[in-house]
Short mmCIF file of C-alpha atoms in Angstrom, two decimals:
data_model
loop_
_atom_site.label_atom_id
_atom_site.label_comp_id
_atom_site.label_asym_id
_atom_site.label_seq_id
_atom_site.Cartn_x
_atom_site.Cartn_y
_atom_site.Cartn_z
CA UNK A 1 65.11 15.39 190.38
CA UNK A 2 67.94 15.19 192.89
CA UNK A 3 71.06 13.05 192.53
CA UNK A 4 74.06 12.42 194.71
CA UNK A 5 76.87 10.87 192.72
CA UNK A 6 79.73 10.87 195.20
CA UNK A 7 80.34 7.97 197.59
CA UNK A 8 82.46 7.61 200.67
CA UNK A 9 85.27 6.05 198.67
CA UNK A 10 85.71 9.23 196.64
CA UNK A 11 85.65 11.40 199.75
CA UNK A 12 88.58 9.42 201.07
CA UNK A 13 90.58 10.45 197.99
CA UNK A 14 90.14 14.20 198.50
CA UNK A 15 93.28 15.83 199.96
CA UNK A 16 92.84 16.63 203.63
CA UNK A 17 93.40 20.37 203.06
CA UNK A 18 90.39 20.48 200.75
CA UNK A 19 88.12 17.95 202.50
CA UNK A 20 84.48 19.02 202.80
CA UNK A 21 81.32 17.28 203.96
CA UNK A 22 79.35 15.07 201.56
CA UNK A 23 77.18 17.51 199.59
CA UNK A 24 73.67 16.07 199.14
CA UNK A 25 71.46 17.27 201.96
CA UNK A 26 73.50 20.42 202.54
CA UNK A 27 73.17 21.58 198.92
CA UNK A 28 69.47 20.74 198.86
CA UNK A 29 69.02 22.86 201.98
CA UNK A 30 70.68 25.85 200.31
CA UNK A 31 68.66 25.40 197.11
CA UNK A 32 65.43 25.22 199.12
CA UNK A 33 66.38 28.38 200.99
CA UNK A 34 66.86 30.24 197.70
CA UNK A 35 63.59 28.96 196.26
CA UNK A 36 61.65 30.00 199.36
CA UNK A 37 63.38 33.32 200.02
CA UNK A 38 62.96 34.56 196.45
CA UNK A 39 59.80 32.70 195.35
CA UNK A 40 61.39 31.42 192.15
CA UNK A 41 59.35 29.68 189.41
CA UNK A 42 62.08 27.14 188.67
CA UNK A 43 65.77 26.41 189.09
CA UNK A 44 68.45 23.85 188.23
CA UNK A 45 71.69 23.60 190.20
CA UNK A 46 74.74 21.40 189.62
CA UNK A 47 77.84 20.98 191.77
CA UNK A 48 81.26 19.60 190.82
CA UNK A 49 83.79 18.48 193.42
CA UNK A 50 87.27 17.20 192.64
CA UNK A 51 86.32 17.21 188.95
CA UNK A 52 83.21 15.04 189.34
CA UNK A 53 79.53 15.92 189.37
CA UNK A 54 78.46 15.23 192.93
CA UNK A 55 74.97 16.66 193.07
CA UNK A 56 72.19 17.99 190.86
CA UNK A 57 69.13 19.66 192.36
CA UNK A 58 66.13 20.81 190.34
CA UNK A 59 63.03 22.63 191.53
CA UNK A 60 59.86 24.21 190.19
CA UNK A 61 58.15 24.42 186.83
CA UNK A 62 59.04 25.25 183.25
CA UNK A 63 56.21 27.80 183.43
CA UNK A 64 53.94 28.94 186.23
CA UNK A 65 50.56 27.21 186.40
CA UNK A 66 51.86 24.43 184.15
CA UNK A 67 52.53 20.82 185.19
CA UNK A 68 55.92 20.32 183.53
CA UNK A 69 58.71 20.34 186.09
CA UNK A 70 62.33 21.37 185.72
CA UNK A 71 64.82 18.51 185.41
CA UNK A 72 68.52 18.20 184.65
CA UNK A 73 67.89 18.35 180.88
CA UNK A 74 65.63 21.43 180.92
CA UNK A 75 66.98 24.19 178.67
CA UNK A 76 67.51 27.67 180.14
CA UNK A 77 68.84 30.86 178.61
CA UNK A 78 72.42 31.08 179.85
CA UNK A 79 72.66 34.69 178.58
CA UNK A 80 76.17 36.13 179.04
CA UNK A 81 77.63 32.78 180.03
CA UNK A 82 77.59 32.41 176.24
CA UNK A 83 80.55 34.80 176.09
CA UNK A 84 82.97 32.17 177.35
CA UNK A 85 81.78 29.81 174.61
CA UNK A 86 82.36 32.50 172.00
CA UNK A 87 85.86 32.96 173.36
CA UNK A 88 86.40 29.20 173.17
CA UNK A 89 85.33 29.15 169.51
CA UNK A 90 87.91 31.85 168.77
CA UNK A 91 90.55 29.97 170.75
CA UNK A 92 89.86 26.87 168.66
CA UNK A 93 90.30 28.92 165.49
CA UNK A 94 93.55 30.41 166.79
CA UNK A 95 94.73 26.88 167.59
CA UNK A 96 93.84 25.82 164.04
CA UNK A 97 95.77 28.76 162.55
CA UNK A 98 92.70 30.43 161.05
CA UNK A 99 93.22 33.69 162.94
CA UNK A 100 95.44 35.29 165.59
CA UNK A 101 94.45 37.01 168.80
CA UNK A 102 96.33 40.11 167.66
CA UNK A 103 94.79 40.22 164.18
CA UNK A 104 93.19 43.61 163.43
CA UNK A 105 89.43 43.19 163.40
CA UNK A 106 89.26 44.85 159.98
CA UNK A 107 91.39 42.03 158.55
CA UNK A 108 88.35 39.79 158.90
CA UNK A 109 85.55 42.40 158.83
CA UNK A 110 86.53 45.28 156.51
CA UNK A 111 83.21 47.01 157.24
CA UNK A 112 83.96 47.27 160.97
CA UNK A 113 84.29 50.85 162.20
CA UNK A 114 84.38 52.52 165.59
CA UNK A 115 83.70 56.21 166.18
CA UNK A 116 87.44 56.95 166.23
CA UNK A 117 89.27 55.91 163.00
CA UNK A 118 92.47 55.16 164.95
CA UNK A 119 90.58 52.70 167.16
CA UNK A 120 89.07 51.14 164.06
CA UNK A 121 92.53 50.48 162.64
CA UNK A 122 94.06 49.24 165.88
CA UNK A 123 91.36 47.17 167.56
CA UNK A 124 92.47 43.54 167.66
CA UNK A 125 90.43 40.36 167.94
CA UNK A 126 91.45 40.05 171.60
CA UNK A 127 90.08 43.54 172.34
CA UNK A 128 86.60 42.43 171.34
CA UNK A 129 86.47 40.11 174.36
CA UNK A 130 87.80 42.17 177.28
CA UNK A 131 85.61 45.29 177.54
CA UNK A 132 88.36 47.85 176.94
CA UNK A 133 86.91 49.66 173.91
CA UNK A 134 86.34 53.03 175.56
CA UNK A 135 82.57 52.75 175.07
CA UNK A 136 80.30 53.36 178.03
CA UNK A 137 78.68 50.60 180.07
CA UNK A 138 76.25 48.69 177.85
CA UNK A 139 76.62 51.12 174.96
CA UNK A 140 74.24 50.33 172.11
CA UNK A 141 72.47 47.49 173.95
CA UNK A 142 69.08 48.79 172.83
CA UNK A 143 69.92 47.25 169.45
CA UNK A 144 69.97 43.86 171.19
CA UNK A 145 66.94 43.98 173.49
CA UNK A 146 64.19 44.13 174.47
CA UNK A 147 63.59 41.26 172.11
CA UNK A 148 62.30 40.69 169.53
CA UNK A 149 63.36 43.67 167.46
CA UNK A 150 64.37 44.41 163.89
CA UNK A 151 68.11 44.99 164.29
CA UNK A 152 70.38 42.44 162.62
CA UNK A 153 74.12 41.89 162.98
CA UNK A 154 74.92 44.25 160.10
CA UNK A 155 72.93 47.00 161.87
CA UNK A 156 74.78 46.33 165.11
CA UNK A 157 78.19 46.56 163.44
CA UNK A 158 77.17 49.72 161.55
CA UNK A 159 75.82 51.30 164.71
CA UNK A 160 79.20 51.12 166.48
CA UNK A 161 80.52 54.03 164.41
CA UNK A 162 77.88 56.30 165.96
CA UNK A 163 78.57 55.41 169.60
CA UNK A 164 80.91 57.97 171.11
CA UNK A 165 83.54 56.68 173.55
CA UNK A 166 83.56 57.87 177.14
CA UNK A 167 87.23 56.95 177.81
CA UNK A 168 90.33 56.32 175.74
CA UNK A 169 90.75 52.97 174.01
CA UNK A 170 92.23 50.35 176.39
CA UNK A 171 92.19 52.86 179.26
CA UNK A 172 89.73 50.98 181.45
CA UNK A 173 86.99 48.42 181.86
CA UNK A 174 83.33 48.92 180.89
CA UNK A 175 81.17 45.89 180.16
CA UNK A 176 79.76 45.70 176.64
CA UNK A 177 77.81 43.27 174.51
CA UNK A 178 78.07 44.66 170.99
CA UNK A 179 81.71 43.73 170.53
CA UNK A 180 80.93 40.11 171.32
CA UNK A 181 78.51 40.22 168.39
CA UNK A 182 81.45 41.46 166.32
CA UNK A 183 83.61 38.65 167.74
CA UNK A 184 81.09 36.10 166.53
CA UNK A 185 81.17 37.61 163.06
CA UNK A 186 84.98 37.60 163.06
CA UNK A 187 84.89 33.88 163.88
CA UNK A 188 82.35 33.26 161.11
CA UNK A 189 84.46 35.18 158.58
CA UNK A 190 87.69 33.42 159.55
CA UNK A 191 86.11 29.97 159.42
CA UNK A 192 83.80 30.57 156.47
CA UNK A 193 80.78 29.27 158.43
CA UNK A 194 77.87 30.83 160.33
CA UNK A 195 78.59 31.36 163.99
CA UNK A 196 75.80 29.09 165.23
CA UNK A 197 77.34 26.28 163.17
CA UNK A 198 80.74 27.02 164.69
CA UNK A 199 79.31 26.81 168.21
CA UNK A 200 77.97 23.35 167.51
CA UNK A 201 81.13 22.23 165.74
CA UNK A 202 83.75 23.68 168.09
CA UNK A 203 82.03 23.51 171.49
CA UNK A 204 78.78 21.55 171.72
CA UNK A 205 79.75 18.47 169.69
CA UNK A 206 83.29 17.83 170.98
CA UNK A 207 82.23 18.34 174.62
CA UNK A 208 79.03 16.30 174.45
CA UNK A 209 76.76 19.28 175.13
CA UNK A 210 74.02 17.65 173.10
CA UNK A 211 71.11 19.62 174.50
CA UNK A 212 72.45 23.14 173.87
CA UNK A 213 70.67 25.20 171.23
CA UNK A 214 71.76 28.21 169.18
CA UNK A 215 70.68 29.73 165.88
CA UNK A 216 67.46 28.51 164.28
CA UNK A 217 65.70 25.82 166.32
CA UNK A 218 62.24 24.68 167.35
CA UNK A 219 61.37 24.75 171.07
CA UNK A 220 58.27 22.73 170.21
CA UNK A 221 60.31 19.93 168.69
CA UNK A 222 63.04 20.06 171.33
CA UNK A 223 60.63 20.25 174.28
CA UNK A 224 61.59 20.64 177.95
CA UNK A 225 62.37 24.37 177.65
CA UNK A 226 62.05 26.71 180.62
CA UNK A 227 60.12 29.93 180.01
CA UNK A 228 61.08 33.35 181.43
CA UNK A 229 59.16 35.00 184.27
CA UNK A 230 58.93 38.43 185.86
CA UNK A 231 57.97 39.40 189.39
CA UNK A 232 54.90 41.56 189.86
CA UNK A 233 52.55 42.33 192.75
CA UNK A 234 50.67 39.20 191.61
CA UNK A 235 53.78 37.04 191.88
CA UNK A 236 55.60 35.31 189.02
CA UNK A 237 54.11 35.98 185.60
CA UNK A 238 55.22 34.63 182.25
CA UNK A 239 57.35 36.81 180.04
CA UNK A 240 57.73 36.32 176.31
CA UNK A 241 56.89 32.66 175.68
CA UNK A 242 58.77 30.77 172.96
CA UNK A 243 56.99 30.25 169.68
CA UNK A 244 57.05 27.12 167.58
CA UNK A 245 60.26 28.32 165.97
CA UNK A 246 63.04 30.53 167.37
CA UNK A 247 64.96 32.37 164.68
CA UNK A 248 68.69 33.05 164.79
CA UNK A 249 69.33 35.50 167.64
CA UNK A 250 71.38 38.51 166.37
CA UNK A 251 73.28 38.80 169.65
CA UNK A 252 73.83 35.05 169.94
CA UNK A 253 77.59 35.40 170.44
CA UNK A 254 77.01 37.76 173.36
CA UNK A 255 74.20 35.88 175.08
CA UNK A 256 72.00 33.76 172.84
CA UNK A 257 72.71 30.14 173.84
CA UNK A 258 70.36 27.84 175.76
CA UNK A 259 71.66 24.84 177.70
CA UNK A 260 70.63 22.50 180.49
CA UNK A 261 72.42 22.07 183.80
CA UNK A 262 73.74 18.73 182.48
CA UNK A 263 75.25 20.54 179.48
CA UNK A 264 76.76 23.26 181.66
CA UNK A 265 78.31 20.67 183.95
CA UNK A 266 79.98 18.96 180.97
CA UNK A 267 81.25 22.39 179.87
CA UNK A 268 82.60 23.05 183.36
CA UNK A 269 84.32 19.67 183.59
CA UNK A 270 86.05 20.19 180.24
CA UNK A 271 87.39 23.51 181.49
CA UNK A 272 88.50 22.21 184.88
CA UNK A 273 90.37 19.18 183.52
CA UNK A 274 91.89 18.91 180.05
CA UNK A 275 91.72 15.14 180.44
CA UNK A 276 87.94 15.34 180.08
CA UNK A 277 88.34 16.79 176.55
CA UNK A 278 91.61 15.47 175.06
CA UNK A 279 92.89 17.64 172.22
CA UNK A 280 90.02 20.11 172.43
CA UNK A 281 92.18 23.06 173.54
CA UNK A 282 95.92 23.00 174.02
CA UNK A 283 97.58 24.40 177.14
CA UNK A 284 98.44 27.70 175.47
CA UNK A 285 94.86 28.49 174.51
CA UNK A 286 93.52 27.33 177.87
CA UNK A 287 95.89 29.80 179.54
CA UNK A 288 94.76 32.54 177.18
CA UNK A 289 91.12 32.16 178.22
CA UNK A 290 91.93 32.48 181.93
CA UNK A 291 94.67 35.12 181.72
CA UNK A 292 93.95 38.51 183.30
CA UNK A 293 93.72 40.73 180.21
CA UNK A 294 91.84 43.71 181.69
CA UNK A 295 91.84 44.85 185.35
CA UNK A 296 88.40 45.44 186.86
CA UNK A 297 87.41 47.61 189.84
CA UNK A 298 86.81 45.65 193.05
CA UNK A 299 83.50 46.41 194.72
CA UNK A 300 83.13 46.90 198.44
CA UNK A 301 80.92 43.81 198.54
CA UNK A 302 83.69 41.63 197.11
CA UNK A 303 86.13 43.03 199.65
CA UNK A 304 83.72 42.45 202.52
CA UNK A 305 82.32 39.07 201.49
CA UNK A 306 85.33 37.36 199.89
CA UNK A 307 88.42 39.33 200.99
CA UNK A 308 89.07 39.90 197.27
CA UNK A 309 92.35 41.54 196.27
CA UNK A 310 92.37 40.80 192.53
CA UNK A 311 89.69 41.10 189.84
CA UNK A 312 90.16 41.05 186.09
CA UNK A 313 88.50 39.99 182.85
CA UNK A 314 89.90 37.16 180.75
CA UNK A 315 88.45 36.00 177.46
CA UNK A 316 84.77 35.67 178.41
CA UNK A 317 85.51 35.10 182.12
CA UNK A 318 85.84 37.11 185.33
CA UNK A 319 88.93 36.14 187.31
CA UNK A 320 89.35 36.84 191.03
CA UNK A 321 90.51 35.51 194.38
CA UNK A 322 87.98 34.32 196.97
CA UNK A 323 89.23 33.74 200.48
CA UNK A 324 92.70 33.24 199.02
CA UNK A 325 91.56 30.79 196.34
CA UNK A 326 91.51 31.30 192.58
CA UNK A 327 88.00 31.81 191.20
CA UNK A 328 86.85 31.86 187.54
CA UNK A 329 83.24 32.83 187.01
CA UNK A 330 80.56 34.62 185.02
CA UNK A 331 76.88 35.46 185.25
CA UNK A 332 74.12 35.84 182.68
CA UNK A 333 70.94 37.91 182.60
CA UNK A 334 68.44 37.97 179.75
CA UNK A 335 64.70 38.53 179.49
CA UNK A 336 63.50 36.96 182.72
CA UNK A 337 66.26 34.37 183.14
CA UNK A 338 69.42 34.34 185.24
CA UNK A 339 72.47 32.09 185.21
CA UNK A 340 75.70 31.78 187.17
CA UNK A 341 78.77 29.58 186.73
CA UNK A 342 81.72 29.64 189.11
CA UNK A 343 84.84 27.46 189.22
CA UNK A 344 87.69 27.03 191.71
CA UNK A 345 90.22 25.59 189.24
CA UNK A 346 92.93 24.68 191.74
CA UNK A 347 90.45 22.43 193.53
CA UNK A 348 88.62 21.28 190.38
CA UNK A 349 85.39 22.39 192.06
CA UNK A 350 82.52 24.43 190.69
CA UNK A 351 78.80 25.13 190.56
CA UNK A 352 76.15 26.06 187.99
CA UNK A 353 72.86 27.86 188.69
CA UNK A 354 70.07 28.31 186.11
CA UNK A 355 66.88 30.23 186.99
CA UNK A 356 63.80 31.04 184.89
CA UNK A 357 62.66 34.05 186.89
CA UNK A 358 63.82 37.28 188.50
CA UNK A 359 66.81 35.65 190.10
CA UNK A 360 69.60 38.20 190.50
CA UNK A 361 69.62 38.10 194.30
CA UNK A 362 68.93 34.36 194.33
CA UNK A 363 71.92 33.50 192.14
CA UNK A 364 74.16 35.85 194.14
CA UNK A 365 73.27 34.42 197.53
CA UNK A 366 73.09 30.77 196.48
CA UNK A 367 76.38 30.79 194.60
CA UNK A 368 78.03 32.54 197.50
CA UNK A 369 76.77 29.91 199.95
CA UNK A 370 77.78 27.04 197.64
CA UNK A 371 81.33 28.32 197.17
CA UNK A 372 81.82 29.15 200.85
CA UNK A 373 81.35 25.45 201.60
CA UNK A 374 84.85 25.12 200.08
CA UNK A 375 86.55 28.46 200.71
CA UNK A 376 85.33 29.09 204.28
CA UNK A 377 83.60 25.91 205.50
CA UNK A 378 83.99 26.68 209.20
CA UNK A 379 81.81 29.79 208.90
CA UNK A 380 78.70 27.79 207.96
CA UNK A 381 77.20 30.70 206.01
CA UNK A 382 73.98 29.98 204.12
CA UNK A 383 71.65 31.65 201.61
CA UNK A 384 69.67 33.46 204.29
CA UNK A 385 72.86 34.96 205.72
CA UNK A 386 73.78 36.52 202.39
CA UNK A 387 70.18 37.47 201.63
CA UNK A 388 70.10 39.41 204.90
CA UNK A 389 73.30 41.18 203.89
CA UNK A 390 71.78 42.13 200.52
CA UNK A 391 68.73 43.46 202.34
CA UNK A 392 71.01 45.53 204.54
CA UNK A 393 72.74 46.96 201.46
CA UNK A 394 69.35 47.84 200.06
CA UNK A 395 68.38 49.49 203.32
CA UNK A 396 71.51 51.62 203.18
CA UNK A 397 70.62 52.68 199.63
CA UNK A 398 67.14 53.68 200.79
CA UNK A 399 68.60 55.65 203.69
CA UNK A 400 70.92 57.44 201.26
CA UNK A 401 68.05 58.25 198.92
CA UNK A 402 69.35 56.05 196.11
CA UNK A 403 65.98 54.55 195.24
CA UNK A 404 63.50 54.85 192.43
CA UNK A 405 61.30 57.90 193.06
CA UNK A 406 57.59 57.31 193.42
CA UNK A 407 55.93 57.99 190.06
CA UNK A 408 52.51 56.53 190.89
CA UNK A 409 50.94 60.01 190.73
CA UNK A 410 52.01 60.50 187.09
CA UNK A 411 49.11 61.04 184.70
CA UNK A 412 48.92 60.90 180.89
CA UNK A 413 49.75 64.25 179.39
CA UNK A 414 47.18 65.67 176.92
CA UNK A 415 48.79 65.75 173.46
CA UNK A 416 47.97 69.43 173.04
CA UNK A 417 50.33 70.30 175.90
CA UNK A 418 53.40 68.98 174.02
CA UNK A 419 54.37 71.17 171.09
CA UNK A 420 57.44 69.17 170.02
CA UNK A 421 55.50 66.22 168.64
CA UNK A 422 56.82 64.49 165.55
CA UNK A 423 59.19 61.84 164.22
CA UNK A 424 62.69 61.76 165.68
CA UNK A 425 65.80 59.90 164.64
CA UNK A 426 68.93 58.66 166.39
CA UNK A 427 71.92 57.65 164.21
CA UNK A 428 72.18 54.10 165.58
CA UNK A 429 68.77 53.39 167.10
CA UNK A 430 66.74 54.77 164.21
CA UNK A 431 63.35 56.42 164.16
CA UNK A 432 60.87 56.92 166.96
CA UNK A 433 57.53 58.69 166.99
CA UNK A 434 56.14 61.06 169.59
CA UNK A 435 52.59 61.31 168.36
CA UNK A 436 48.97 61.32 169.54
CA UNK A 437 47.16 58.03 170.00
CA UNK A 438 43.57 58.86 170.84
CA UNK A 439 43.58 61.16 173.85
CA UNK A 440 47.14 60.21 174.90
CA UNK A 441 50.61 60.90 173.58
CA UNK A 442 52.66 57.83 172.72
CA UNK A 443 56.36 57.19 172.22
CA UNK A 444 57.09 54.31 169.84
CA UNK A 445 60.34 52.90 168.41
CA UNK A 446 60.08 51.86 164.76
CA UNK A 447 62.59 48.99 165.04
CA UNK A 448 61.95 47.86 168.62
CA UNK A 449 58.21 47.20 168.93
CA UNK A 450 58.26 46.41 172.66
CA UNK A 451 59.50 49.94 173.29
CA UNK A 452 56.07 51.52 173.29
CA UNK A 453 55.15 53.98 176.03
CA UNK A 454 52.49 56.41 177.14
CA UNK A 455 53.88 59.86 177.84
CA UNK A 456 52.95 61.00 181.34
CA UNK A 457 53.57 64.08 183.43
CA UNK A 458 54.77 64.32 187.00
CA UNK A 459 55.66 67.55 188.77
CA UNK A 460 56.37 69.39 185.53
CA UNK A 461 58.47 66.57 184.07
CA UNK A 462 57.59 64.16 181.28
CA UNK A 463 58.19 60.43 181.63
CA UNK A 464 57.73 57.30 179.54
CA UNK A 465 55.54 54.59 181.05
CA UNK A 466 56.38 51.47 179.01
CA UNK A 467 53.56 49.13 178.00
CA UNK A 468 55.66 45.94 177.71
CA UNK A 469 58.66 46.57 179.98
CA UNK A 470 58.83 46.63 183.76
CA UNK A 471 58.51 49.90 185.60
CA UNK A 472 62.21 49.66 186.45
CA UNK A 473 62.87 50.61 182.81
CA UNK A 474 60.73 53.78 182.85
CA UNK A 475 62.52 56.91 181.63
CA UNK A 476 62.39 60.64 181.99
CA UNK A 477 61.74 62.38 178.66
CA UNK A 478 63.43 65.69 177.92
CA UNK A 479 62.46 67.79 174.90
CA UNK A 480 64.45 70.85 173.87
CA UNK A 481 64.03 73.34 171.05
CA UNK A 482 61.19 73.75 168.61
CA UNK A 483 60.21 72.64 165.12
CA UNK A 484 62.99 71.13 163.04
CA UNK A 485 65.55 72.02 165.70
CA UNK A 486 63.82 70.01 168.44
CA UNK A 487 65.86 67.33 170.20
CA UNK A 488 64.92 64.53 172.56
CA UNK A 489 66.84 62.71 175.29
CA UNK A 490 65.95 59.94 177.74
CA UNK A 491 67.34 59.28 181.20
CA UNK A 492 66.71 56.56 183.76
CA UNK A 493 64.24 57.08 186.59
CA UNK A 494 65.51 54.12 188.61
CA UNK A 495 69.14 54.60 189.72
CA UNK A 496 69.59 50.81 189.65
CA UNK A 497 68.23 50.36 186.13
CA UNK A 498 69.72 47.53 184.07
CA UNK A 499 72.58 49.09 182.12
CA UNK A 500 71.29 47.56 178.89
CA UNK A 501 68.64 50.28 178.81
CA UNK A 502 71.24 52.46 177.17
CA UNK A 503 69.44 55.80 177.35
CA UNK A 504 72.56 58.00 177.75
CA UNK A 505 73.82 57.15 174.24
CA UNK A 506 70.58 58.17 172.51
CA UNK A 507 70.53 61.58 170.79
CA UNK A 508 67.30 62.16 168.89
CA UNK A 509 66.70 64.97 166.43
CA UNK A 510 63.30 65.83 165.03
CA UNK A 511 63.03 64.93 161.32
CA UNK A 512 59.31 65.18 160.41
CA UNK A 513 55.79 65.86 161.58
CA UNK A 514 53.58 63.10 162.89
CA UNK A 515 51.69 61.26 160.13
CA UNK A 516 48.24 62.66 159.46
CA UNK A 517 45.37 60.68 160.97
CA UNK A 518 42.59 60.08 158.46
#
């Protein structure tokens, strides 16, 4: 479905300094470029100009080889774009006097503990949202995914005490997810209601986001739900398909919401113009969400593409300048789905992209092309232009040797060649087994069933070849010591591995022999 909702009369009202061409065909051209360049299974795109929805473009299917097509009400995983909604829930509670941004976390969650007792005592509610904890990038994320697993919110909170910091508290920025889970539990404790209920009460209902789903819900009853896909040599293949019932997602506050492009456009309009949601958030709390609370490093790409001089994290948002204009944005990545939302608040413009496939490059290039229509219209830069630049970056990485080494020659290692077999335990991740399975050696996580791998050997090194994860997640396996003193560590094979495969924070110690096979 494609809609153009802006007429010539509205264009005449746009200030001359911000005037841009009517969107329709131009946006469709960019969307079609992204679909073709990256062979996406499905996508929904919405564009806001001068505070009004001016175009919606949808393409593809809910699932490959299925007849149902994506439309403006199709639900997608928005992943980390949930974080801004979590921040909004907290802002509503601050506005209602139920908590303060500078409240100690332990005031609301006495069981909360970080590795350092001083940090435990001094971490405030605001700190949960701005990635300044001192933990490493993505620390503890293996308690969140791959999904499904057997970690609940209590496990996640308890696990924080075992994650060692890599910098001082509040010394710098490192993206995390676990503390957003804590933020959701702080909100629930302060309000006396489950977090999924708070999301509906404080965000979905007052803003008319009627399609959004969180907590326990039935995809079968709701219908029109996009399914995740992964890219293989055979093309797009389905990932984990929704069941009849989706249980409450433990990391919901960090990335567990599903919404349609229509819902996300309503969300964007409420943020761009307080008049679209009278009384929902006062001016003070709106400023708090989009205040620069934590400086972020500026990548060379941002400097080259957008002439960026400023980058910081607000409450659930990334704040920056793009070609001299204020930009507020975030992305989301989760289990075969990608999202992107970007706003230019001073112009009341913005765009939303939802993809149900491997869409990292697609969302980057398409959002860039959409925003450049406003920030640098004379340049006429499109998706293919930015895709070519990404390809050039990749070529430079290859030339520099920063690529995944070829492991195709790896072969299963005979169990007899590995003496340090047994059961191992990590303080926060729990137990794993390194035990024979027929004529192979397998690595299996007790609480994360998708983390099952065959142990292989390549050039004198051991590696884990995952059964249910992409090869990008494969890991080197290092065993040290013998008997009860044996230890195990994992490290990434691919230098560009998703940071949520948090191998560096795992420290396994051998605790028992493998179970006897009878």
